[in-house]
Short mmCIF file of C-alpha atoms in Angstrom, two decimals:
data_model
loop_
_atom_site.label_atom_id
_atom_site.label_comp_id
_atom_site.label_asym_id
_atom_site.label_seq_id
_atom_site.Cartn_x
_atom_site.Cartn_y
_atom_site.Cartn_z
CA MET A 1 -19.89 -4.07 0.86
CA GLU A 2 -22.62 -6.73 0.72
CA ASN A 3 -20.54 -8.61 -1.86
CA LEU A 4 -17.51 -8.55 0.43
CA TYR A 5 -19.63 -9.81 3.33
CA ALA A 6 -20.95 -12.67 1.17
CA TYR A 7 -17.39 -13.77 0.40
CA LEU A 8 -16.23 -13.44 4.02
CA PHE A 9 -19.25 -15.32 5.37
CA GLY A 10 -18.60 -18.14 2.91
CA LEU A 11 -14.94 -18.26 3.93
CA LEU A 12 -15.66 -18.22 7.67
CA ILE A 13 -18.53 -20.74 7.59
CA SER A 14 -16.58 -23.18 5.44
CA PHE A 15 -13.38 -22.82 7.50
CA VAL A 16 -15.24 -23.58 10.72
CA GLY A 17 -17.10 -26.45 9.07
CA VAL A 18 -13.99 -28.39 7.98
CA ILE A 19 -11.25 -27.37 10.43
CA THR A 20 -11.78 -30.40 12.66
CA PRO A 21 -10.03 -33.62 11.55
CA GLY A 22 -12.17 -35.49 9.03
CA MET A 23 -11.83 -37.82 6.08
CA LEU A 24 -10.91 -35.20 3.47
CA ASN A 25 -8.46 -33.02 5.41
CA MET A 26 -6.79 -36.07 6.98
CA THR A 27 -6.53 -37.63 3.52
CA ALA A 28 -4.77 -34.47 2.33
CA ALA A 29 -2.36 -34.83 5.26
CA LYS A 30 -1.82 -38.54 4.52
CA ILE A 31 -1.08 -37.84 0.84
CA SER A 32 1.34 -35.08 1.82
CA LEU A 33 3.27 -37.38 4.14
CA SER A 34 3.42 -40.37 1.82
CA LYS A 35 3.30 -38.86 -1.70
CA GLY A 36 4.45 -35.28 -1.28
CA LYS A 37 2.92 -31.84 -0.78
CA GLN A 38 2.32 -31.20 -4.49
CA MET A 39 0.12 -34.26 -4.86
CA ALA A 40 -1.71 -33.33 -1.65
CA LEU A 41 -2.44 -29.87 -3.01
CA TRP A 42 -3.73 -31.36 -6.28
CA PHE A 43 -6.04 -33.57 -4.24
CA SER A 44 -7.16 -30.57 -2.18
CA PHE A 45 -7.81 -28.42 -5.25
CA ALA A 46 -9.93 -31.15 -6.85
CA ALA A 47 -11.88 -31.75 -3.64
CA VAL A 48 -12.59 -28.04 -3.25
CA ILE A 49 -13.95 -27.77 -6.79
CA ILE A 50 -16.71 -30.18 -5.73
CA VAL A 51 -17.28 -28.24 -2.51
CA PHE A 52 -17.67 -25.03 -4.55
CA LEU A 53 -20.35 -26.68 -6.72
CA GLN A 54 -22.08 -28.16 -3.67
CA SER A 55 -22.19 -24.80 -1.89
CA PHE A 56 -23.50 -23.05 -5.00
CA LEU A 57 -26.25 -25.65 -5.44
CA GLY A 58 -27.14 -25.50 -1.75
CA VAL A 59 -27.42 -21.71 -1.66
CA TYR A 60 -29.17 -21.50 -5.03
CA PHE A 61 -31.73 -24.04 -3.81
CA ALA A 62 -32.12 -22.05 -0.59
CA LYS A 63 -32.92 -18.98 -2.70
CA TYR A 64 -36.17 -20.55 -3.91
CA LEU A 65 -37.05 -21.80 -0.47
CA ASP A 66 -36.56 -18.34 0.98
CA ALA A 67 -38.71 -16.74 -1.75
CA ASN A 68 -41.64 -19.08 -1.17
CA PRO A 69 -43.88 -17.70 1.60
CA TYR A 70 -45.63 -21.05 2.04
CA VAL A 71 -42.49 -22.86 3.10
CA THR A 72 -40.70 -20.09 5.01
CA ASN A 73 -41.95 -21.16 8.43
CA THR A 74 -41.28 -24.80 7.66
CA ILE A 75 -37.74 -23.98 6.57
CA LYS A 76 -37.13 -21.99 9.75
CA LYS A 77 -38.24 -24.98 11.81
CA PHE A 78 -36.15 -27.31 9.68
CA ALA A 79 -33.10 -25.06 10.08
CA THR A 80 -33.66 -24.99 13.84
CA VAL A 81 -33.72 -28.79 13.94
CA ILE A 82 -30.53 -28.90 11.85
CA PHE A 83 -28.71 -26.57 14.25
CA VAL A 84 -29.90 -28.60 17.24
CA LEU A 85 -28.56 -31.74 15.57
CA LEU A 86 -25.31 -29.96 14.72
CA THR A 87 -24.95 -28.92 18.37
CA VAL A 88 -25.42 -32.51 19.53
CA PHE A 89 -23.02 -33.72 16.83
CA PHE A 90 -20.21 -31.35 17.82
CA ILE A 91 -20.68 -32.00 21.54
CA ARG A 92 -20.48 -35.74 20.82
CA ASN A 93 -17.32 -35.21 18.78
CA GLY A 94 -15.82 -33.19 21.58
CA LEU A 95 -16.58 -35.80 24.23
CA ARG A 96 -15.54 -38.94 22.40
CA GLU A 97 -11.97 -40.11 22.24
CA LYS A 98 -9.97 -39.23 19.15
CA LYS A 99 -9.97 -42.03 16.63
CA GLU A 100 -7.44 -42.52 13.89
CA VAL A 101 -8.81 -42.11 10.37
CA ASN A 102 -7.79 -45.22 8.45
CA ILE A 103 -6.79 -44.11 4.95
CA LYS A 104 -5.25 -46.45 2.39
CA LEU A 105 -3.66 -45.08 -0.78
CA LYS A 106 -2.87 -47.11 -3.88
CA ASP A 107 0.55 -46.68 -5.45
CA ASN A 108 -0.86 -45.55 -8.82
CA PHE A 109 -3.73 -43.38 -7.59
CA ASN A 110 -4.49 -40.06 -9.29
CA PRO A 111 -4.75 -37.31 -6.63
CA PHE A 112 -7.00 -35.06 -8.75
CA TRP A 113 -9.63 -37.69 -9.55
CA TYR A 114 -9.33 -39.13 -6.07
CA GLY A 115 -10.16 -35.69 -4.68
CA ILE A 116 -13.12 -35.37 -7.04
CA SER A 117 -14.55 -38.78 -6.16
CA LEU A 118 -13.97 -38.60 -2.40
CA SER A 119 -15.36 -35.08 -2.10
CA SER A 120 -18.44 -36.05 -4.13
CA LEU A 121 -19.38 -38.56 -1.45
CA ASN A 122 -19.79 -35.79 1.11
CA MET A 123 -23.40 -34.79 0.44
CA PHE A 124 -23.70 -33.11 3.84
CA ALA A 125 -22.15 -29.98 2.29
CA ILE A 126 -25.28 -29.09 0.29
CA PRO A 127 -27.75 -28.86 3.22
CA TYR A 128 -25.01 -27.31 5.42
CA TYR A 129 -24.53 -24.32 3.10
CA ALA A 130 -28.24 -24.10 2.32
CA VAL A 131 -29.13 -23.82 6.00
CA SER A 132 -26.22 -21.45 6.65
CA SER A 133 -27.34 -19.07 3.89
CA LEU A 134 -30.95 -19.19 5.05
CA THR A 135 -29.84 -18.34 8.58
CA LEU A 136 -27.79 -15.38 7.32
CA ALA A 137 -30.70 -14.21 5.16
CA SER A 138 -33.11 -14.40 8.12
CA LYS A 139 -30.84 -11.93 9.93
CA ASP A 140 -30.55 -9.67 6.85
CA LEU A 141 -26.86 -10.49 6.48
CA PHE A 142 -27.19 -12.14 3.08
CA SER A 143 -29.38 -11.78 0.01
CA PHE A 144 -29.80 -14.34 -2.73
CA LYS A 145 -28.54 -12.21 -5.62
CA ILE A 146 -26.60 -14.29 -8.11
CA LEU A 147 -23.39 -12.29 -7.57
CA GLU A 148 -23.59 -12.78 -3.81
CA ILE A 149 -24.24 -16.50 -4.27
CA ILE A 150 -21.16 -16.80 -6.49
CA LEU A 151 -19.01 -14.79 -4.07
CA PHE A 152 -20.29 -16.82 -1.12
CA SER A 153 -19.32 -20.00 -2.97
CA LEU A 154 -15.91 -18.53 -3.81
CA GLY A 155 -15.50 -17.78 -0.12
CA VAL A 156 -16.35 -21.41 0.61
CA PHE A 157 -13.76 -22.47 -1.96
CA SER A 158 -11.12 -20.28 -0.29
CA GLY A 159 -11.98 -21.35 3.25
CA VAL A 160 -11.98 -25.08 2.55
CA PHE A 161 -8.81 -24.90 0.45
CA LEU A 162 -7.09 -22.93 3.23
CA VAL A 163 -7.86 -25.71 5.72
CA TYR A 164 -6.69 -28.44 3.32
CA TYR A 165 -3.55 -26.41 2.60
CA ILE A 166 -2.79 -26.19 6.33
CA TYR A 167 -3.23 -29.95 6.69
CA SER A 168 -1.14 -30.63 3.58
CA VAL A 169 1.78 -28.30 4.33
CA PHE A 170 1.89 -27.96 8.10
CA PHE A 171 0.51 -31.27 9.33
CA LYS A 172 3.87 -32.46 10.69
CA LYS A 173 4.18 -29.32 12.80
CA ILE A 174 0.60 -29.42 14.14
CA GLU A 175 0.15 -33.19 14.35
CA HIS A 176 0.60 -33.23 18.14
CA ARG A 177 -2.02 -30.51 18.48
CA ILE A 178 -4.72 -32.15 16.35
CA SER A 179 -6.33 -33.92 19.30
CA PHE A 180 -6.39 -30.70 21.34
CA ILE A 181 -7.82 -28.68 18.44
CA SER A 182 -10.43 -31.34 17.66
CA ASN A 183 -11.67 -31.66 21.23
CA ASN A 184 -11.86 -27.94 21.98
CA ILE A 185 -13.07 -26.50 18.68
CA ASN A 186 -15.97 -28.93 18.68
CA PHE A 187 -17.23 -27.37 21.91
CA LEU A 188 -16.79 -23.86 20.49
CA ILE A 189 -18.76 -24.76 17.37
CA ALA A 190 -21.38 -26.48 19.54
CA ALA A 191 -21.75 -23.28 21.57
CA ALA A 192 -22.25 -21.24 18.39
CA THR A 193 -24.77 -23.61 16.81
CA GLY A 194 -26.53 -24.00 20.17
CA PHE A 195 -26.91 -20.23 20.46
CA VAL A 196 -28.39 -20.05 16.94
CA ALA A 197 -30.74 -22.94 17.71
CA LEU A 198 -31.96 -21.39 20.98
CA SER A 199 -32.52 -17.98 19.39
CA ALA A 200 -34.47 -19.61 16.54
CA ILE A 201 -36.60 -21.59 18.99
CA TYR A 202 -37.34 -18.39 20.92
CA LYS A 203 -38.43 -16.61 17.73
CA ILE A 204 -40.70 -19.49 16.77
CA MET A 205 -42.31 -19.49 20.21
CA VAL A 206 -43.00 -15.73 20.29
CA GLU A 207 -44.38 -15.57 16.74
#
Protein backbone atom coordinates (compact mmCIF):
# COMPACT_ATOMS: atom_id res chain seq x y z
CA MET A 1 0.00 0.00 0.00
CA GLU A 2 2.89 2.36 0.77
CA ASN A 3 4.18 1.81 -2.77
CA LEU A 4 0.80 2.74 -4.22
CA TYR A 5 0.68 5.87 -2.07
CA ALA A 6 4.16 6.87 -3.27
CA TYR A 7 3.01 6.63 -6.89
CA LEU A 8 -0.26 8.50 -6.24
CA PHE A 9 1.47 11.26 -4.29
CA GLY A 10 3.95 11.73 -7.13
CA LEU A 11 1.12 11.88 -9.65
CA LEU A 12 -0.97 14.33 -7.63
CA ILE A 13 1.90 16.65 -6.65
CA SER A 14 3.23 16.81 -10.20
CA PHE A 15 -0.23 17.33 -11.73
CA VAL A 16 -0.94 20.26 -9.41
CA GLY A 17 2.53 21.67 -10.00
CA VAL A 18 2.23 21.94 -13.80
CA ILE A 19 -1.51 22.28 -14.51
CA THR A 20 -1.37 26.07 -14.72
CA PRO A 21 -0.28 27.52 -18.09
CA GLY A 22 3.51 27.68 -18.31
CA MET A 23 6.30 27.51 -20.86
CA LEU A 24 6.35 23.73 -21.29
CA ASN A 25 2.63 22.91 -21.39
CA MET A 26 1.90 25.94 -23.59
CA THR A 27 4.73 24.88 -25.89
CA ALA A 28 3.10 21.45 -26.17
CA ALA A 29 -0.16 23.20 -27.11
CA LYS A 30 1.62 25.44 -29.63
CA ILE A 31 3.33 22.46 -31.29
CA SER A 32 0.02 20.61 -31.44
CA LEU A 33 -1.70 23.51 -33.19
CA SER A 34 1.06 24.26 -35.66
CA LYS A 35 2.83 20.91 -36.18
CA GLY A 36 0.31 18.28 -35.17
CA LYS A 37 -0.59 16.25 -32.09
CA GLN A 38 1.98 13.51 -32.73
CA MET A 39 4.88 15.94 -32.66
CA ALA A 40 3.42 17.57 -29.54
CA LEU A 41 3.27 14.21 -27.79
CA TRP A 42 6.89 13.47 -28.78
CA PHE A 43 7.87 16.82 -27.27
CA SER A 44 5.86 16.03 -24.13
CA PHE A 45 7.38 12.56 -23.74
CA ALA A 46 10.91 13.95 -24.04
CA ALA A 47 10.20 16.76 -21.58
CA VAL A 48 8.76 14.33 -19.05
CA ILE A 49 11.83 12.09 -19.22
CA ILE A 50 13.83 15.03 -17.84
CA VAL A 51 11.18 15.70 -15.20
CA PHE A 52 11.39 12.04 -14.10
CA LEU A 53 15.17 12.35 -13.66
CA GLN A 54 14.81 15.68 -11.85
CA SER A 55 12.22 14.29 -9.44
CA PHE A 56 14.34 11.20 -8.75
CA LEU A 57 17.41 13.34 -8.04
CA GLY A 58 15.42 15.70 -5.86
CA VAL A 59 13.87 12.94 -3.74
CA TYR A 60 17.10 10.93 -3.57
CA PHE A 61 18.93 14.03 -2.34
CA ALA A 62 16.14 14.65 0.18
CA LYS A 63 16.70 11.11 1.49
CA TYR A 64 20.15 12.05 2.81
CA LEU A 65 18.92 15.33 4.20
CA ASP A 66 16.15 13.55 6.07
CA ALA A 67 18.58 10.96 7.48
CA ASN A 68 20.98 13.57 8.85
CA PRO A 69 19.87 14.65 12.35
CA TYR A 70 22.09 17.74 12.24
CA VAL A 71 20.27 19.27 9.31
CA THR A 72 16.71 18.10 10.00
CA ASN A 73 15.64 21.29 11.76
CA THR A 74 17.33 23.44 9.16
CA ILE A 75 15.57 21.55 6.38
CA LYS A 76 12.21 21.98 8.10
CA LYS A 77 12.79 25.72 8.29
CA PHE A 78 13.97 25.79 4.69
CA ALA A 79 10.89 23.84 3.57
CA THR A 80 8.68 26.27 5.49
CA VAL A 81 10.29 29.22 3.71
CA ILE A 82 9.82 27.46 0.36
CA PHE A 83 6.11 26.93 1.01
CA VAL A 84 5.71 30.56 2.09
CA LEU A 85 7.38 31.65 -1.14
CA LEU A 86 5.21 29.24 -3.13
CA THR A 87 2.10 30.71 -1.50
CA VAL A 88 3.17 34.23 -2.45
CA PHE A 89 4.06 33.05 -5.96
CA PHE A 90 0.67 31.43 -6.61
CA ILE A 91 -1.25 34.36 -5.13
CA ARG A 92 0.73 36.69 -7.40
CA ASN A 93 -0.04 34.49 -10.39
CA GLY A 94 -3.70 34.50 -9.50
CA LEU A 95 -3.88 38.28 -9.16
CA ARG A 96 -1.92 39.32 -12.22
CA GLU A 97 -3.46 39.52 -15.64
CA LYS A 98 -2.97 36.57 -17.96
CA LYS A 99 -0.07 37.09 -20.31
CA GLU A 100 0.46 35.32 -23.58
CA VAL A 101 3.46 32.99 -23.67
CA ASN A 102 5.48 33.95 -26.73
CA ILE A 103 6.74 30.74 -28.32
CA LYS A 104 8.55 30.62 -31.65
CA LEU A 105 9.12 27.32 -33.45
CA LYS A 106 11.60 26.76 -36.25
CA ASP A 107 10.40 24.88 -39.32
CA ASN A 108 13.02 22.12 -38.96
CA PHE A 109 12.98 21.72 -35.18
CA ASN A 110 13.14 18.26 -33.61
CA PRO A 111 10.32 17.91 -31.03
CA PHE A 112 12.11 15.23 -28.99
CA TRP A 113 15.37 17.13 -28.53
CA TYR A 114 13.49 20.39 -28.13
CA GLY A 115 11.57 18.80 -25.26
CA ILE A 116 14.79 17.53 -23.70
CA SER A 117 16.54 20.90 -23.91
CA LEU A 118 13.60 23.06 -22.83
CA SER A 119 12.71 20.82 -19.89
CA SER A 120 16.35 20.76 -18.75
CA LEU A 121 16.21 24.51 -18.22
CA ASN A 122 13.54 24.11 -15.54
CA MET A 123 15.73 23.51 -12.49
CA PHE A 124 12.90 24.45 -10.13
CA ALA A 125 11.65 20.85 -10.40
CA ILE A 126 14.49 19.41 -8.29
CA PRO A 127 13.91 21.50 -5.12
CA TYR A 128 10.11 21.28 -5.65
CA TYR A 129 10.08 17.48 -5.45
CA ALA A 130 12.74 17.40 -2.74
CA VAL A 131 10.69 19.68 -0.50
CA SER A 132 7.48 17.83 -1.35
CA SER A 133 8.96 14.46 -0.37
CA LEU A 134 10.42 15.88 2.84
CA THR A 135 7.02 17.29 3.74
CA LEU A 136 5.34 13.92 3.11
CA ALA A 137 8.03 12.14 5.13
CA SER A 138 7.58 14.55 8.06
CA LYS A 139 3.93 13.47 8.19
CA ASP A 140 4.84 9.75 7.89
CA LEU A 141 3.22 9.55 4.46
CA PHE A 142 6.41 8.69 2.60
CA SER A 143 9.63 6.82 3.31
CA PHE A 144 12.84 7.08 1.32
CA LYS A 145 13.08 3.44 0.28
CA ILE A 146 14.48 3.12 -3.22
CA LEU A 147 11.32 1.42 -4.54
CA GLU A 148 9.14 4.22 -3.18
CA ILE A 149 11.45 6.84 -4.68
CA ILE A 150 11.21 5.16 -8.08
CA LEU A 151 7.42 4.83 -7.84
CA PHE A 152 7.10 8.44 -6.71
CA SER A 153 9.14 9.52 -9.74
CA LEU A 154 7.00 7.32 -12.01
CA GLY A 155 3.96 9.03 -10.53
CA VAL A 156 5.56 12.37 -11.37
CA PHE A 157 6.18 11.12 -14.91
CA SER A 158 2.52 10.10 -15.25
CA GLY A 159 1.13 13.30 -13.74
CA VAL A 160 3.22 15.67 -15.85
CA PHE A 161 2.64 13.69 -19.04
CA LEU A 162 -1.12 13.69 -18.35
CA VAL A 163 -1.11 17.49 -18.15
CA TYR A 164 0.97 17.84 -21.33
CA TYR A 165 -1.32 15.34 -23.07
CA ILE A 166 -4.36 17.42 -22.12
CA TYR A 167 -2.72 20.56 -23.47
CA SER A 168 -1.60 18.76 -26.64
CA VAL A 169 -4.86 17.01 -27.49
CA PHE A 170 -7.61 19.12 -25.96
CA PHE A 171 -6.17 22.63 -26.03
CA LYS A 172 -8.58 23.85 -28.72
CA LYS A 173 -11.54 22.77 -26.60
CA ILE A 174 -10.24 24.27 -23.34
CA GLU A 175 -8.47 27.33 -24.76
CA HIS A 176 -11.26 29.69 -23.67
CA ARG A 177 -11.10 28.27 -20.16
CA ILE A 178 -7.33 28.60 -19.68
CA SER A 179 -7.57 32.07 -18.15
CA PHE A 180 -10.30 30.94 -15.74
CA ILE A 181 -8.37 27.81 -14.74
CA SER A 182 -5.12 29.74 -14.31
CA ASN A 183 -6.62 32.45 -12.12
CA ASN A 184 -8.63 30.15 -9.86
CA ILE A 185 -6.31 27.16 -9.48
CA ASN A 186 -3.51 29.47 -8.40
CA PHE A 187 -5.60 30.55 -5.41
CA LEU A 188 -6.43 26.91 -4.58
CA ILE A 189 -2.76 25.93 -4.69
CA ALA A 190 -1.89 29.04 -2.64
CA ALA A 191 -4.41 27.96 0.00
CA ALA A 192 -2.87 24.48 0.17
CA THR A 193 0.74 25.69 0.37
CA GLY A 194 -0.29 28.39 2.84
CA PHE A 195 -1.89 25.79 5.10
CA VAL A 196 1.28 23.66 4.99
CA ALA A 197 3.44 26.71 5.71
CA LEU A 198 1.31 27.81 8.68
CA SER A 199 1.23 24.31 10.18
CA ALA A 200 5.02 24.05 9.80
CA ILE A 201 5.53 27.45 11.44
CA TYR A 202 3.29 26.37 14.33
CA LYS A 203 5.31 23.18 14.83
CA ILE A 204 8.57 25.12 14.82
CA MET A 205 7.24 27.56 17.41
CA VAL A 206 5.97 24.88 19.82
CA GLU A 207 9.11 22.73 19.60
